[in-house]
Tab-separated table of C-alpha atoms in Angstrom:
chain	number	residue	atom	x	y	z
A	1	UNK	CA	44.242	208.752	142.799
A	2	UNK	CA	41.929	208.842	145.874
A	3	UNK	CA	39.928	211.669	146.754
A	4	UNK	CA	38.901	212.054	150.684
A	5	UNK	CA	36.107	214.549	151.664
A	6	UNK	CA	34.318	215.809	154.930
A	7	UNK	CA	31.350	217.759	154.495
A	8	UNK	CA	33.914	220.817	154.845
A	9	UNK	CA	36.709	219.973	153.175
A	10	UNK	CA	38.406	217.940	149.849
A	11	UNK	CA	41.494	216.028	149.466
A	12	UNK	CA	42.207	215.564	145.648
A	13	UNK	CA	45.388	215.813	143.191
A	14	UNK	CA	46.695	219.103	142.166
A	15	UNK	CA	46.394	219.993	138.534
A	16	UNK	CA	48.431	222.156	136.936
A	17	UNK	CA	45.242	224.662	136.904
A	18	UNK	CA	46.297	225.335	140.480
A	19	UNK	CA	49.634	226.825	139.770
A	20	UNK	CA	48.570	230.411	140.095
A	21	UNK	CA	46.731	229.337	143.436
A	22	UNK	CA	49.398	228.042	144.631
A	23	UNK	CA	51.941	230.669	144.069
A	24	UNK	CA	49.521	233.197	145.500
A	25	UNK	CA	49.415	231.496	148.569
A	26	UNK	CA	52.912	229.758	148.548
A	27	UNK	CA	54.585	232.895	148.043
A	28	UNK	CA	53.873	234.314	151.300
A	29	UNK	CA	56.710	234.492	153.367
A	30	UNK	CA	55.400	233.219	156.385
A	31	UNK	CA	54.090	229.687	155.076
A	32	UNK	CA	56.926	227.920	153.621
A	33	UNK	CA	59.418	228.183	155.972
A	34	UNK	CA	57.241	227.123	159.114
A	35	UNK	CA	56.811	223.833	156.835
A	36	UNK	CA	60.345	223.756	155.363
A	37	UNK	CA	60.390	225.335	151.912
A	38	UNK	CA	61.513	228.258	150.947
A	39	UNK	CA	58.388	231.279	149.507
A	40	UNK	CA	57.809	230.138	145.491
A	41	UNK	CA	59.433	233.130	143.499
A	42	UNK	CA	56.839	232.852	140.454
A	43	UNK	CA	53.854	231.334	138.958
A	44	UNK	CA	56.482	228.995	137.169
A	45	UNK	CA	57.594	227.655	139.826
A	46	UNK	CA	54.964	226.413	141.069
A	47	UNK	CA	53.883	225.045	138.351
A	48	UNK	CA	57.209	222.810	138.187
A	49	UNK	CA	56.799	221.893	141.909
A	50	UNK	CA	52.847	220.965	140.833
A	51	UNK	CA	54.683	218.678	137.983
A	52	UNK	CA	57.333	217.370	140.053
A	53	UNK	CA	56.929	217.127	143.530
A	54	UNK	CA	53.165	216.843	144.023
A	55	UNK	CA	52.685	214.865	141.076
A	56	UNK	CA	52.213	211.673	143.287
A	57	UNK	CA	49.347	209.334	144.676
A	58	UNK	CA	50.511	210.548	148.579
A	59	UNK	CA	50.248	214.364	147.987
A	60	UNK	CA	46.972	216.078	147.891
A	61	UNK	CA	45.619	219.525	147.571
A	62	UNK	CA	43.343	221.146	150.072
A	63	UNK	CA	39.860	222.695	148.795
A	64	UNK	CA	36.785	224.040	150.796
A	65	UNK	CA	34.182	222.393	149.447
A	66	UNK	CA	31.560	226.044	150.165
A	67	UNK	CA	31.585	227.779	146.700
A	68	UNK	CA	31.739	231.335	148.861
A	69	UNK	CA	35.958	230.247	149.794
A	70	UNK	CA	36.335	229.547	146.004
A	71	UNK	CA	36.994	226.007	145.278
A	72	UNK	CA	40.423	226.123	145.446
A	73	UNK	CA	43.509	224.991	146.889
A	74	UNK	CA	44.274	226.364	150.366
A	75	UNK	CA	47.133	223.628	151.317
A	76	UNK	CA	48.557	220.213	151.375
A	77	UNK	CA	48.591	217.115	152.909
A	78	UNK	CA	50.635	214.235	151.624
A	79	UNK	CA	52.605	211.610	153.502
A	80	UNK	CA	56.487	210.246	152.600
A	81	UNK	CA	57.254	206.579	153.108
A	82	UNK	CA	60.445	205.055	154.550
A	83	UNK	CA	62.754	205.688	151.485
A	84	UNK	CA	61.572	209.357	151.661
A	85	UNK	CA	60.882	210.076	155.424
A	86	UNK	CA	62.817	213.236	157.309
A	87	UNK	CA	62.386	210.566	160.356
A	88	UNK	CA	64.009	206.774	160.842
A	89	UNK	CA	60.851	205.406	160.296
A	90	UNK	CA	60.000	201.696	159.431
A	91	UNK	CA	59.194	199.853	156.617
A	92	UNK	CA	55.369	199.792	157.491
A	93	UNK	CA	55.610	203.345	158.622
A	94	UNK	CA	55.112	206.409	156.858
A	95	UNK	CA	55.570	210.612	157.489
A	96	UNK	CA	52.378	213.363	157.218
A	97	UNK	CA	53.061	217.229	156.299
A	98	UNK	CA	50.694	219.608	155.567
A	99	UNK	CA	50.250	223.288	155.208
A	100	UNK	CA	47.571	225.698	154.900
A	101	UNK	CA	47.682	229.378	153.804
A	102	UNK	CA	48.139	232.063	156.495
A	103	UNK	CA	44.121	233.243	155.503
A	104	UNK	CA	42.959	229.855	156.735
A	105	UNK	CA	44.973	229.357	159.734
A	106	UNK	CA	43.144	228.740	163.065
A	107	UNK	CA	39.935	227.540	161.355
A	108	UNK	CA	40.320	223.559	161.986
A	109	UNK	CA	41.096	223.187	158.533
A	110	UNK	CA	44.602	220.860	158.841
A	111	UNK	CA	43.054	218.982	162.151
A	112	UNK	CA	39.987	218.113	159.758
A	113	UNK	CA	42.588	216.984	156.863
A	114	UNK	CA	45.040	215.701	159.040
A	115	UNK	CA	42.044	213.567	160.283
A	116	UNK	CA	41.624	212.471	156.938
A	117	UNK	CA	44.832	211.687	155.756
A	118	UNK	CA	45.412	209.289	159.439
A	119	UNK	CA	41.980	206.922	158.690
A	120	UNK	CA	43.827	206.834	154.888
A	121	UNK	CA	47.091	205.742	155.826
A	122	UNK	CA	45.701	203.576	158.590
A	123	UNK	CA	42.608	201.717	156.775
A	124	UNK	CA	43.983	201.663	153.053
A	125	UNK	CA	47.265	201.938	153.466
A	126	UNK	CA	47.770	199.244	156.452
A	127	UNK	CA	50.758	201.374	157.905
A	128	UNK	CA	51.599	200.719	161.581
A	129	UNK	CA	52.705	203.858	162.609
A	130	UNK	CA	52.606	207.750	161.560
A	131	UNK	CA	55.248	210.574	162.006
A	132	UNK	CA	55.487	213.911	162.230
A	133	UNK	CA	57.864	216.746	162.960
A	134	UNK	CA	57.627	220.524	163.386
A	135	UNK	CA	59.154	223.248	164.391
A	136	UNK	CA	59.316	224.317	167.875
A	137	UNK	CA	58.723	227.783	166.458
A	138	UNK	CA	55.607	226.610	164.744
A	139	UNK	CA	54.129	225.282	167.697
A	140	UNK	CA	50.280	225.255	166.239
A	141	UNK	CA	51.484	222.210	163.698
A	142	UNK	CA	52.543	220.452	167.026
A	143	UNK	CA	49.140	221.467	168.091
A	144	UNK	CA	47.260	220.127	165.180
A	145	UNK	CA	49.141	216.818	165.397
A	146	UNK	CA	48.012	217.012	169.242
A	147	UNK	CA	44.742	216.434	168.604
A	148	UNK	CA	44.755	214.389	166.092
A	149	UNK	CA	46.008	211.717	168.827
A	150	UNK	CA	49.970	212.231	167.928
A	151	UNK	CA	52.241	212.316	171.231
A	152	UNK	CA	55.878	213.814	171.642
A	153	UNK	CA	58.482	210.931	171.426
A	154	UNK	CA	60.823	213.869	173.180
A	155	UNK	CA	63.751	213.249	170.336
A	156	UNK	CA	64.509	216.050	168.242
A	157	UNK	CA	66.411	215.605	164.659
A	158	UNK	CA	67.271	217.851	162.093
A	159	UNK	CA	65.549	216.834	158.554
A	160	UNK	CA	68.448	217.169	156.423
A	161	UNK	CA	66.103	216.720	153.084
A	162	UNK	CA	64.430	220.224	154.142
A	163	UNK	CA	65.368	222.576	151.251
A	164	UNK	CA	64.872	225.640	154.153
A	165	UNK	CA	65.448	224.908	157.661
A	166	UNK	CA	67.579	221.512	157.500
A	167	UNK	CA	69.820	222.966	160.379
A	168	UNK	CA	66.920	223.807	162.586
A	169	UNK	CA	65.737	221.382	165.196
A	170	UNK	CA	62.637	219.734	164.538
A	171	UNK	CA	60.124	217.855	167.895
A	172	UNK	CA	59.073	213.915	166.708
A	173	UNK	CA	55.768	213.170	167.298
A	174	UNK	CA	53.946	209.337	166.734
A	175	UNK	CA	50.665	208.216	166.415
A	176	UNK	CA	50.319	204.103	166.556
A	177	UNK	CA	47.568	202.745	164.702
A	178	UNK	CA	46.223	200.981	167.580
A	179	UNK	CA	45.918	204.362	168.961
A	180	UNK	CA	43.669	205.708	166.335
């Protein structure tokens, strides 16, 4: 699986190593739902989620790269492809999520990956065009897709695949790849 790096930050696969990380951080209330997932209840948990759902070649861990923030996992960033998308995307289209923990919000950190994640899917991958959706209660996600060139299509859906939050409006946003 491909590994992407700034001088900041890492992109790699999760490991099952990173299943107490991840529960520390994905058990805080205030992260999952703002991305659409209920708070992990234990340790085993997110293990199985490490096994099951980020177990892929389009889902990748966040790490600082300074030894001083640890090394580990903060977040993710991953994208979904037509057959998987929350969106009525096409074929040669795919959807980005992310999410940080609340200790590294407001540091850049998910811009920077986002950034990442767009050259990916638009240099390796060869898709056409990227989607997103957030909350309108979570408006720094919008915010972070902002300025990393995405633009409000003004149609709102509800991502029925959500296991929190699948009755909750969600804003579209697009980036083209000529746009990038």
């Amino acid at each position: 699986m491909t590994k992407m790096e700034t001088e900041r930050i890492l992109l790699r696969p999760w490991s099952e190593e990173d299943a107490e990380t991840l529960y520390r951080y994905a058990s805080d209330p205030e992260v999952g739902p703002r991305a659409g997932w209920p708070p992990h209840k234990s340790v085993e948990e997110s293990l199985e989620i490490i096994r099951t759902i980020f177990h892929s070649d389009h889902i990748w861990a966040i790490v600082l790269k300074d030894a001083s923030e640890g090394g580990e996992p903060i977040g993710c960033m991953g994208y979904m492809v037509h057959s998987e998308s929350n969106i009525d995307i096409g074929e040669n289209d795919a959807e980005v999520g992310y999410w940080v923990a609340r200790p590294y919000w407001n540091r850049g950190i998910c811009t920077e990956a986002l950034r990442l994640l767009i050259d990916y899917c638009f240099r390796e991958k060869g898709f056409r065009t990227l989607w997103a959706d957030f909350f309108p209660d979570n408006p720094a996600s919008g915010k972070v897709m902002e300025k990393c060139g995405f633009r409000d299509t003004g149609m709102i859906n509800r991502c029925s695949r959500l296991q929190l939050g699948a009755d909750k409006p969600v804003r579209i946003m697009r980036l083209e790849k000529n746009q990038f």
